[in-house]
Short mmCIF file of C-alpha atoms in Angstrom, two decimals:
data_model
loop_
_atom_site.label_atom_id
_atom_site.label_comp_id
_atom_site.label_asym_id
_atom_site.label_seq_id
_atom_site.Cartn_x
_atom_site.Cartn_y
_atom_site.Cartn_z
CA MET A 1 21.59 -15.13 16.69
CA THR A 2 20.25 -15.21 20.23
CA ASN A 3 16.81 -14.10 21.36
CA GLU A 4 18.49 -11.52 23.57
CA PHE A 5 20.20 -9.98 20.53
CA LEU A 6 16.89 -9.97 18.63
CA ASN A 7 15.09 -8.28 21.53
CA LYS A 8 17.77 -5.59 21.86
CA SER A 9 17.74 -4.97 18.11
CA GLY A 10 13.96 -4.64 18.08
CA LYS A 11 14.00 -2.19 21.00
CA LEU A 12 16.80 -0.13 19.45
CA LEU A 13 15.03 0.19 16.10
CA THR A 14 11.76 1.03 17.85
CA ILE A 15 13.52 3.85 19.71
CA LEU A 16 15.03 5.11 16.43
CA LEU A 17 11.62 5.01 14.75
CA THR A 18 10.08 6.94 17.64
CA LEU A 19 12.84 9.55 17.59
CA SER A 20 12.47 9.97 13.83
CA LEU A 21 8.72 10.54 14.21
CA ILE A 22 9.03 13.36 16.75
CA PRO A 23 10.22 16.13 14.37
CA MET A 24 7.92 14.81 11.63
CA LEU A 25 4.86 15.21 13.83
CA VAL A 26 5.94 18.40 15.61
CA ILE A 27 6.47 20.32 12.37
CA ALA A 28 2.98 19.28 11.22
CA ILE A 29 1.63 21.76 13.79
CA TYR A 30 2.77 24.52 11.43
CA ALA A 31 1.41 22.99 8.20
CA ARG A 32 -1.42 24.76 6.39
CA PRO A 33 -3.76 23.86 3.48
CA PHE A 34 -2.72 24.22 -0.16
CA VAL A 35 -4.34 24.37 -3.59
CA ASP A 36 -6.79 21.45 -3.98
CA ASP A 37 -7.29 21.28 -0.23
CA TYR A 38 -9.42 24.38 -0.81
CA GLY A 39 -10.91 23.33 -4.13
CA TYR A 40 -12.37 20.02 -2.95
CA SER A 41 -13.53 21.13 0.51
CA THR A 42 -15.37 24.39 -0.13
CA ARG A 43 -18.76 22.73 0.35
CA THR A 44 -17.78 20.83 3.48
CA HIS A 45 -16.07 23.92 4.91
CA ASP A 46 -19.22 25.97 4.38
CA ALA A 47 -21.37 23.23 5.89
CA TRP A 48 -19.22 22.96 9.01
CA GLN A 49 -18.83 26.70 9.54
CA SER A 50 -22.56 27.36 9.17
CA THR A 51 -24.01 24.35 11.02
CA HIS A 52 -21.26 22.47 12.92
CA SER A 53 -23.25 19.39 11.95
CA ILE A 54 -21.49 16.18 10.89
CA ILE A 55 -24.60 15.17 8.92
CA ALA A 56 -24.49 18.44 6.99
CA VAL A 57 -20.77 17.92 6.29
CA LEU A 58 -21.42 14.40 5.00
CA GLY A 59 -24.20 15.71 2.78
CA ALA A 60 -21.83 18.33 1.35
CA MET A 61 -19.23 15.61 0.83
CA GLY A 62 -21.75 13.59 -1.19
CA LYS A 63 -22.51 16.56 -3.43
CA GLU A 64 -18.78 17.10 -4.02
CA VAL A 65 -18.31 13.45 -4.99
CA VAL A 66 -21.23 13.47 -7.43
CA GLU A 67 -20.14 16.71 -9.12
CA ALA A 68 -16.49 15.68 -9.45
CA TYR A 69 -17.50 12.23 -10.76
CA HIS A 70 -19.44 13.80 -13.62
CA THR A 71 -17.18 16.76 -14.38
CA TRP A 72 -13.56 15.94 -13.50
CA GLN A 73 -12.51 12.49 -12.15
CA GLY A 74 -13.96 9.15 -11.16
CA SER A 75 -12.03 8.49 -7.96
CA PHE A 76 -15.14 8.72 -5.80
CA SER A 77 -13.67 7.46 -2.52
CA ALA A 78 -10.66 9.77 -2.88
CA ILE A 79 -12.91 12.81 -3.52
CA ALA A 80 -14.77 12.00 -0.31
CA ILE A 81 -11.46 11.95 1.58
CA PHE A 82 -10.32 15.20 -0.07
CA SER A 83 -13.45 17.03 1.04
CA LEU A 84 -12.87 16.07 4.68
CA GLN A 85 -9.48 17.74 5.07
CA PRO A 86 -9.04 18.77 8.74
CA GLY A 87 -8.64 22.45 7.79
CA ILE A 88 -12.39 22.79 7.29
CA ILE A 89 -12.62 23.07 11.08
CA SER A 90 -9.72 25.52 11.33
CA GLU A 91 -6.50 25.96 9.41
CA ARG A 92 -4.68 25.71 12.73
CA VAL A 93 -5.65 22.03 13.08
CA TYR A 94 -4.64 21.13 9.53
CA GLY A 95 -1.63 19.29 11.00
CA LEU A 96 -3.98 16.51 12.10
CA SER A 97 -3.77 15.35 8.49
CA THR A 98 -0.13 14.34 9.04
CA LEU A 99 -1.02 12.47 12.22
CA ILE A 100 -3.72 10.52 10.35
CA LEU A 101 -1.43 9.74 7.42
CA VAL A 102 1.50 8.64 9.61
CA ALA A 103 -0.75 6.49 11.84
CA LEU A 104 -2.32 4.68 8.87
CA PHE A 105 1.06 4.23 7.19
CA LEU A 106 2.56 2.63 10.30
CA LEU A 107 -0.57 0.51 10.84
CA GLY A 108 -0.43 -0.75 7.26
CA ASN A 109 3.24 -1.68 7.55
CA TYR A 110 2.69 -3.40 10.89
CA LEU A 111 -0.37 -5.45 9.89
CA PHE A 112 1.20 -6.52 6.60
CA ILE A 113 4.56 -7.53 8.09
CA THR A 114 3.11 -9.41 11.08
CA ALA A 115 0.75 -11.26 8.73
CA LEU A 116 3.58 -12.05 6.30
CA PHE A 117 5.84 -13.49 9.00
CA LYS A 118 2.85 -15.09 10.79
CA GLU A 119 4.04 -13.84 14.16
CA LYS A 120 4.43 -10.81 16.42
CA SER A 121 7.99 -10.96 17.67
CA SER A 122 11.24 -9.05 17.97
CA LEU A 123 12.02 -10.09 14.40
CA THR A 124 8.84 -8.55 12.99
CA THR A 125 9.58 -5.44 15.08
CA VAL A 126 13.00 -5.21 13.41
CA VAL A 127 11.50 -5.49 9.92
CA PHE A 128 8.58 -3.15 10.67
CA ALA A 129 10.71 -0.44 12.28
CA SER A 130 13.51 -0.53 9.71
CA ILE A 131 11.25 -0.43 6.65
CA SER A 132 9.10 2.32 8.21
CA ILE A 133 12.15 4.46 8.96
CA LEU A 134 13.54 3.97 5.45
CA LEU A 135 10.31 4.79 3.62
CA MET A 136 9.30 7.76 5.74
CA GLN A 137 12.74 9.34 5.74
CA THR A 138 13.83 8.83 2.12
CA LEU A 139 10.60 9.03 0.10
CA PRO A 140 10.87 11.14 -3.09
CA HIS A 141 8.79 14.09 -1.83
CA ALA A 142 7.93 14.45 1.86
CA ILE A 143 5.32 17.20 1.60
CA GLN A 144 3.34 15.19 -0.95
CA GLY A 145 3.75 12.09 1.19
CA PHE A 146 2.65 13.34 4.61
CA TYR A 147 2.02 17.12 4.73
CA TRP A 148 -0.42 17.96 1.95
CA TRP A 149 -3.75 16.30 2.64
CA ASN A 150 -5.07 16.30 -0.91
CA GLY A 151 -2.02 14.74 -2.57
CA SER A 152 -0.86 12.67 0.40
CA SER A 153 -4.24 11.12 1.11
CA TYR A 154 -4.66 10.31 -2.58
CA TYR A 155 -1.55 8.15 -2.59
CA THR A 156 0.04 7.48 0.81
CA LEU A 157 -3.32 6.90 2.50
CA PHE A 158 -4.60 4.54 -0.19
CA TYR A 159 -1.28 2.70 -0.23
CA SER A 160 -1.63 2.23 3.54
CA LEU A 161 -5.16 0.88 3.13
CA MET A 162 -3.87 -1.51 0.48
CA LEU A 163 -1.28 -2.90 2.90
CA ILE A 164 -3.97 -3.30 5.57
CA GLN A 165 -6.07 -5.27 3.10
CA TRP A 166 -3.11 -7.44 2.09
CA GLY A 167 -2.48 -8.23 5.76
CA MET A 168 -6.09 -9.35 6.16
CA LEU A 169 -5.95 -11.45 3.00
CA ILE A 170 -2.78 -13.21 4.19
CA ARG A 171 -4.38 -13.99 7.56
CA GLN A 172 -7.59 -15.15 5.81
CA LYS A 173 -9.65 -14.47 8.93
CA ARG A 174 -11.86 -11.63 7.69
CA PHE A 175 -14.16 -11.23 4.71
CA ILE A 176 -16.46 -8.19 4.96
CA LEU A 177 -13.76 -5.63 5.80
CA PRO A 178 -11.42 -6.68 2.93
CA CYS A 179 -14.40 -6.36 0.58
CA ILE A 180 -15.10 -2.82 1.80
CA LEU A 181 -11.43 -1.88 1.65
CA GLY A 182 -11.06 -3.35 -1.85
CA PHE A 183 -14.04 -1.37 -3.18
CA PHE A 184 -12.76 1.78 -1.47
CA ILE A 185 -9.23 1.32 -2.88
CA GLY A 186 -10.69 0.73 -6.34
CA GLY A 187 -12.38 4.11 -6.04
CA GLY A 188 -9.10 5.86 -5.24
CA ASN A 189 -6.08 6.55 -7.43
CA LEU A 190 -5.59 4.27 -10.42
CA VAL A 191 -2.01 3.29 -9.51
CA THR A 192 -2.84 1.53 -6.24
CA GLY A 193 -6.21 0.44 -7.59
CA LEU A 194 -4.61 -1.37 -10.54
CA LEU A 195 -1.75 -2.82 -8.47
CA ASN A 196 -4.19 -4.13 -5.87
CA LEU A 197 -6.23 -5.91 -8.53
CA GLU A 198 -3.11 -7.39 -10.14
CA ILE A 199 -1.88 -8.77 -6.81
CA MET A 200 -5.26 -10.33 -6.03
CA ALA A 201 -5.60 -11.74 -9.54
CA LEU A 202 -2.19 -13.42 -9.19
CA ALA A 203 -3.26 -14.76 -5.79
CA ILE A 204 -6.40 -16.26 -7.38
CA ILE A 205 -4.37 -17.91 -10.14
CA TYR A 206 -1.84 -19.27 -7.65
CA SER A 207 -4.59 -20.60 -5.38
CA ALA A 208 -6.30 -22.29 -8.31
CA LEU A 209 -3.03 -23.96 -9.36
CA LYS A 210 -2.43 -25.23 -5.83
CA ILE A 211 -5.92 -26.69 -5.60
CA TRP A 212 -6.36 -28.28 -9.02
CA VAL A 213 -2.97 -28.55 -10.76
CA VAL A 214 0.09 -28.75 -8.51
CA PRO A 215 0.58 -32.10 -6.71
CA LYS A 216 -0.23 -31.93 -3.00
CA LYS A 217 3.27 -33.00 -1.98
CA HIS A 218 4.70 -29.67 -3.19
CA HIS A 219 2.40 -27.53 -1.06
CA ALA A 220 3.86 -25.32 1.65
CA GLU A 221 0.86 -26.10 3.88
CA ASP A 222 -1.22 -29.16 4.41
CA ILE A 223 -4.69 -27.65 4.06
CA PRO A 224 -7.85 -29.72 3.40
CA ALA A 225 -9.22 -29.34 -0.12
CA ALA A 226 -12.58 -28.02 1.11
CA THR A 227 -10.85 -25.28 3.12
CA SER A 228 -8.67 -24.31 0.16
CA ILE A 229 -11.69 -24.06 -2.14
CA LYS A 230 -13.57 -21.97 0.44
CA ARG A 231 -10.62 -19.56 0.67
CA PHE A 232 -10.42 -19.44 -3.11
CA ILE A 233 -14.10 -18.48 -3.39
CA LYS A 234 -13.73 -15.76 -0.74
CA LEU A 235 -10.66 -14.32 -2.48
CA THR A 236 -12.50 -14.31 -5.81
CA ILE A 237 -15.46 -12.43 -4.31
CA ILE A 238 -13.17 -9.86 -2.65
CA THR A 239 -11.36 -9.36 -5.95
CA ALA A 240 -14.64 -8.95 -7.86
CA ILE A 241 -15.87 -6.30 -5.42
CA SER A 242 -12.51 -4.50 -5.64
CA ALA A 243 -12.74 -4.64 -9.44
CA ALA A 244 -16.26 -3.17 -9.28
CA GLY A 245 -14.92 -0.11 -7.45
CA PHE A 246 -12.11 0.24 -9.97
CA ILE A 247 -14.48 -0.06 -12.96
CA ILE A 248 -16.86 2.55 -11.52
CA ASN A 249 -13.82 4.80 -11.12
CA VAL A 250 -12.54 4.28 -14.67
CA LEU A 251 -15.92 4.68 -16.36
CA ALA A 252 -16.71 8.07 -14.77
CA PRO A 253 -17.89 10.72 -17.28
CA GLY A 254 -15.56 13.22 -15.64
CA ASN A 255 -12.51 11.23 -16.72
CA GLN A 256 -13.20 12.14 -20.33
CA VAL A 257 -13.26 15.83 -19.40
CA ARG A 258 -9.92 15.55 -17.64
CA ALA A 259 -8.39 13.42 -20.41
CA ALA A 260 -9.19 16.17 -22.94
CA GLU A 261 -6.72 18.43 -21.13
CA SER A 262 -3.77 16.05 -21.43
CA VAL A 263 -1.97 14.07 -24.14
CA SER A 264 -2.41 10.31 -23.82
CA ARG A 265 -0.50 7.37 -25.30
CA PRO A 266 -1.85 4.26 -27.04
CA VAL A 267 -2.28 1.40 -24.53
CA LEU A 268 0.49 -0.85 -25.88
CA GLU A 269 2.93 2.05 -26.12
CA ALA A 270 2.11 3.07 -22.53
CA ILE A 271 2.82 -0.48 -21.33
CA GLY A 272 6.14 -0.58 -23.19
CA VAL A 273 7.24 2.81 -21.88
CA SER A 274 6.27 1.69 -18.36
CA PHE A 275 8.95 -1.00 -18.46
CA LEU A 276 11.55 1.58 -19.47
CA ASP A 277 10.40 3.81 -16.59
CA ALA A 278 10.60 0.91 -14.16
CA PHE A 279 14.16 0.09 -15.23
CA ALA A 280 15.22 3.73 -14.91
CA TYR A 281 13.81 4.09 -11.40
CA LEU A 282 15.14 0.70 -10.34
CA ASN A 283 18.62 2.08 -11.06
CA GLU A 284 17.83 5.33 -9.25
CA TRP A 285 16.20 3.85 -6.15
CA LEU A 286 18.55 0.91 -5.63
CA ASN A 287 20.77 3.35 -3.76
CA LEU A 288 22.85 3.34 -0.57
CA PRO A 289 20.01 3.57 2.01
CA VAL A 290 18.00 0.83 0.28
CA ILE A 291 21.06 -1.43 -0.04
CA MET A 292 21.93 -0.80 3.63
CA PHE A 293 18.35 -1.68 4.56
CA LEU A 294 18.57 -5.01 2.70
CA LEU A 295 21.94 -5.77 4.31
CA LEU A 296 20.58 -4.88 7.74
CA LEU A 297 17.72 -7.34 7.33
CA LEU A 298 19.87 -10.16 5.97
CA PRO A 299 21.08 -11.78 9.26
CA PHE A 300 17.65 -11.38 10.84
CA LEU A 301 15.91 -13.01 7.87
CA TRP A 302 18.54 -15.78 7.88
CA HIS A 303 17.74 -16.46 11.53
CA TYR A 304 14.01 -16.44 10.78
CA ALA A 305 14.42 -18.80 7.80
CA LYS A 306 15.50 -21.75 9.96
CA ASP A 307 13.03 -24.60 9.34
CA LYS A 308 10.73 -22.22 7.42
CA LYS A 309 9.12 -23.29 4.16
CA SER A 310 9.05 -21.21 1.00
CA LEU A 311 6.01 -19.00 0.59
CA THR A 312 5.68 -20.01 -3.07
CA PRO A 313 7.65 -23.27 -3.49
CA GLU A 314 6.11 -24.04 -6.88
CA ILE A 315 7.46 -20.86 -8.49
CA PRO A 316 11.18 -20.55 -9.38
CA VAL A 317 12.96 -17.57 -7.84
CA PHE A 318 13.81 -15.94 -11.17
CA ILE A 319 10.09 -16.03 -12.08
CA LEU A 320 9.31 -14.22 -8.83
CA PHE A 321 11.82 -11.50 -9.75
CA ILE A 322 10.22 -11.14 -13.19
CA ILE A 323 6.71 -10.93 -11.71
CA ALA A 324 7.84 -8.31 -9.18
CA PHE A 325 9.44 -6.20 -11.90
CA CYS A 326 6.31 -6.44 -14.08
CA LEU A 327 4.12 -5.37 -11.17
CA PHE A 328 6.45 -2.47 -10.43
CA ALA A 329 6.37 -1.46 -14.10
CA SER A 330 2.56 -1.56 -14.10
CA THR A 331 2.47 1.27 -11.57
CA PHE A 332 3.75 3.58 -14.33
CA THR A 333 1.13 2.52 -16.89
CA PRO A 334 -1.88 4.59 -15.69
CA THR A 335 0.05 7.89 -15.89
CA GLU A 336 1.90 6.97 -19.08
CA TYR A 337 -1.44 6.13 -20.67
CA SER A 338 -3.35 9.18 -19.45
CA MET A 339 -0.57 11.80 -19.26
CA SER A 340 2.32 10.45 -21.38
CA GLU A 341 4.65 10.86 -18.37
CA VAL A 342 5.50 9.30 -15.00
CA GLY A 343 3.41 11.92 -13.23
CA PRO A 344 3.97 14.11 -10.14
CA ARG A 345 6.15 13.12 -7.23
CA ARG A 346 3.23 12.19 -4.98
CA ILE A 347 2.76 9.22 -7.31
CA GLN A 348 6.49 8.50 -7.17
CA ASN A 349 6.15 8.16 -3.41
CA VAL A 350 3.80 5.19 -3.80
CA ARG A 351 6.01 3.58 -6.42
CA TYR A 352 8.98 3.95 -4.09
CA TYR A 353 7.07 2.34 -1.21
CA THR A 354 6.07 -0.54 -3.49
CA PHE A 355 9.60 -0.93 -4.85
CA VAL A 356 11.11 -1.32 -1.37
CA VAL A 357 8.39 -3.73 -0.19
CA PHE A 358 8.93 -5.92 -3.27
CA LEU A 359 12.69 -5.97 -2.61
CA MET A 360 12.05 -7.04 0.98
CA LEU A 361 9.72 -9.83 -0.15
CA LEU A 362 12.21 -11.07 -2.74
CA GLU A 363 15.01 -11.02 -0.15
CA LEU A 364 12.87 -12.99 2.31
CA GLU A 365 11.99 -15.65 -0.26
CA SER A 366 15.60 -15.91 -1.49
CA VAL A 367 16.93 -16.31 2.06
CA ILE A 368 14.36 -18.99 2.96
CA ARG A 369 15.22 -21.03 -0.14
CA THR A 370 18.96 -20.57 0.26
CA ARG A 371 18.92 -21.69 3.89
CA ALA A 372 16.69 -24.65 3.01
CA LEU A 373 19.19 -25.62 0.29
CA PHE A 374 22.10 -25.41 2.73
CA GLU A 375 20.26 -27.52 5.28
CA SER A 376 19.31 -30.13 2.66
CA LYS A 377 22.98 -30.39 1.64
CA GLY A 378 24.10 -30.69 5.24
CA ILE A 379 25.90 -27.34 5.12
CA ALA A 380 25.74 -25.66 8.53
CA ILE A 381 27.07 -22.30 9.68
CA ASN A 382 29.29 -22.50 12.72
CA PRO A 383 27.35 -20.88 15.61
CA ASP A 384 30.57 -19.43 17.06
CA LEU A 385 31.47 -17.92 13.71
CA THR A 386 28.01 -16.37 13.48
CA LYS A 387 28.28 -14.96 16.99
CA THR A 388 31.78 -13.63 16.35
CA TYR A 389 31.09 -11.86 13.07
CA LEU A 390 27.45 -10.79 13.48
CA THR A 391 28.27 -7.69 15.48
CA ARG A 392 31.04 -6.72 13.05
CA TYR A 393 28.71 -7.21 10.12
CA LEU A 394 26.04 -4.97 11.63
CA LEU A 395 28.67 -2.38 12.56
CA ILE A 396 29.64 -2.17 8.88
CA VAL A 397 25.98 -1.64 7.95
CA ILE A 398 25.61 1.02 10.64
CA ALA A 399 28.79 2.71 9.39
CA GLY A 400 27.30 2.87 5.89
CA LEU A 401 24.10 4.40 7.25
CA THR A 402 26.13 6.89 9.29
CA ILE A 403 27.99 7.98 6.15
CA PHE A 404 24.65 8.41 4.38
CA LEU A 405 23.31 10.52 7.25
CA GLY A 406 26.48 12.62 7.28
CA VAL A 407 26.31 13.27 3.55
CA ASN A 408 22.70 14.40 3.95
CA THR A 409 23.25 16.51 7.06
CA ILE A 410 26.52 18.40 6.76
CA PRO A 411 26.28 19.86 3.21
CA LYS A 412 23.58 22.52 3.27
CA GLU A 413 22.21 21.55 -0.16
CA ASN A 414 21.43 17.99 1.04
CA ARG A 415 19.65 18.77 4.30
CA ASP A 416 16.17 18.39 2.86
CA ASN A 417 16.80 14.87 1.53
CA ILE A 418 15.85 13.17 4.81
CA THR A 419 12.44 14.09 6.23
CA SER A 420 13.27 14.32 9.94
CA ILE A 421 16.57 16.13 9.38
CA SER A 422 14.78 18.66 7.18
CA ALA A 423 12.02 19.07 9.76
CA THR A 424 14.46 19.40 12.67
CA ARG A 425 16.48 22.09 10.89
CA THR A 426 13.33 24.06 10.01
CA LEU A 427 12.08 23.87 13.59
CA LEU A 428 15.41 24.91 15.11
CA ILE A 429 15.79 28.05 13.00
CA GLY A 430 12.18 29.05 13.67
CA GLU A 431 11.22 29.10 10.01
CA ALA A 432 8.17 26.88 10.48
CA LYS A 433 6.72 29.07 13.24
CA ARG A 434 7.27 32.28 11.29
CA TYR A 435 5.53 30.73 8.29
CA ALA A 436 2.57 29.56 10.38
CA ASP A 437 2.24 32.99 12.03
CA ALA A 438 2.16 34.63 8.60
CA ARG A 439 -0.45 32.15 7.38
CA ASN A 440 -2.54 32.85 10.48
CA GLU A 441 -2.50 36.53 9.51
CA TRP A 442 -3.70 35.53 6.06
CA THR A 443 -6.58 33.59 7.59
CA ASN A 444 -7.66 36.53 9.73
CA ILE A 445 -7.81 38.73 6.62
CA LEU A 446 -9.55 36.06 4.53
CA LEU A 447 -12.26 35.64 7.18
CA SER A 448 -13.19 39.32 6.89
CA ASP A 449 -16.30 40.45 5.02
CA ASP A 450 -14.31 42.23 2.29
CA LYS A 451 -14.74 40.73 -1.17
CA GLU A 452 -11.29 41.83 -2.29
CA VAL A 453 -8.37 41.38 0.09
CA THR A 454 -4.64 42.01 0.05
CA LEU A 455 -2.18 39.50 1.51
CA ASN A 456 1.51 39.98 2.18
CA VAL A 457 3.84 37.61 0.34
CA ILE A 458 5.31 35.06 2.76
CA ASN A 459 9.05 34.76 2.32
CA GLU A 460 9.43 31.75 4.62
CA GLN A 461 9.47 28.45 2.75
CA PRO A 462 9.86 25.78 5.45
CA LYS A 463 10.65 22.27 4.33
CA PRO A 464 9.06 19.76 4.39
CA ILE A 465 5.69 21.50 4.88
CA TYR A 466 5.95 24.05 2.07
CA TYR A 467 6.10 23.68 -1.71
CA SER A 468 6.15 26.81 -3.87
CA GLU A 469 4.23 25.17 -6.71
CA PHE A 470 1.22 24.82 -4.41
CA ASP A 471 1.12 28.45 -3.23
CA ILE A 472 -1.12 31.21 -4.58
CA THR A 473 0.37 33.59 -7.14
CA GLY A 474 -1.64 36.82 -7.08
CA ASP A 475 -2.96 36.00 -10.56
CA PRO A 476 -6.78 35.83 -10.41
CA ASP A 477 -6.84 33.41 -13.33
CA ASN A 478 -4.51 30.92 -11.66
CA TYR A 479 -6.42 27.88 -10.37
CA ARG A 480 -4.65 28.04 -7.00
CA ASP A 481 -5.89 31.58 -6.40
CA GLU A 482 -9.32 30.66 -7.70
CA SER A 483 -9.53 27.78 -5.22
CA MET A 484 -8.71 29.99 -2.25
CA CYS A 485 -11.11 32.70 -3.45
CA LYS A 486 -13.91 30.17 -3.77
CA TYR A 487 -13.16 28.67 -0.35
CA TYR A 488 -13.26 32.05 1.42
CA HIS A 489 -15.89 33.59 -0.91
CA LYS A 490 -13.63 36.34 -2.24
CA ASP A 491 -13.75 38.03 -5.64
CA ARG A 492 -10.02 38.73 -5.77
CA ILE A 493 -6.89 38.13 -3.69
CA TYR A 494 -3.98 40.52 -4.16
CA LEU A 495 -0.42 39.63 -3.17
CA VAL A 496 2.05 42.36 -2.23
CA LYS A 497 5.64 42.31 -0.99
#
């Protein structure tokens, strides 16, 4: 594979990523707040509307965090994020939430991948662009991934921060910021909080083995013992601070209140069921787009693997696969323990991201070891053969992706499966604009001084920015209606057709 081919591939995938982002970001202009967006930001909304003071907003945020911590849930850093949803300024700028989420998601992918490959090159551009396109276009539920601030920030945002922290830990050049990020992630959702701690705990164990147990000749890097010990101490401190945030989260009094409203499982049963969940979703998510993604990366990773050493030479490949599966299974444990189920699709989004990243890591490690084995045996691939068949190989992959796109574009029932196709269709037929106009009318009525207001039912349901289960119902006892009433200081909201 020539550098020219790598450069062209990187540029092509960058263009495709950019094109895929355009409809995703444009449709966000028409997104509006839902459900818990109102519930968690009433204080901050009031503070901003009455004072336009950032200090007052931050004070209101602090009150929201303290109350929620004692009465509902312990995820203190997430509550702070919830209360700062952009709609507190105006519902018309709520779409900024998507811009923030997409930017952090891309930043997390980029920093992690460039740190993993230890370079910024056309190859890392290929990996970054392809995995970003796959995850953003085929995630289980787009609105809960990028268009609903409360649910999306709780999972996609914290997942992105976790990747940023992993990138820093791989580079080993920063200390304070990873500590802050680790504590903040620990105070978010329990799925990423637990996974982050597990990854760092494994890194500590592996570092300790390399320093004190495994013979030096097996090491992938020739690092002085003093430097290795210093890195080990830093990693341990970062992990301890991350664990402190997680423990504060778990021990919140409000968690007991919330747990009383759901049916939990015994710990060991929850762990066992998590493995069954992981196996079920492995079968579901190892689908055509994911397989095409892995095949697309294969020749590029093979090219990268020349003269590269294994990332974990002391650990057999099959052990790495087992560890990856166990980590993936652990993402189901918090919800199986607390709710006796896998949980809502916003959580599935994070599991899907993690699943694909683990597959990419396993593919990279397998390719590096396989190429090293070939080279040690004196087995070489004919450069002419590679040049002759590389284009044909990639054409087959592209053909598979084209079939997938066709299947999810032509049949009407499949058009919401891919985020940008769904967004493009909604924009072209004007559904998103009609929905936003109707919501703007709602806002004008809700901002009136009347304590009881009547809103017209909105028939437009534009994907991927609308989800019926998040909308108000007209029932004053429904928590969605109560949240909107509280936010706009209304006694009752009526819905009429």
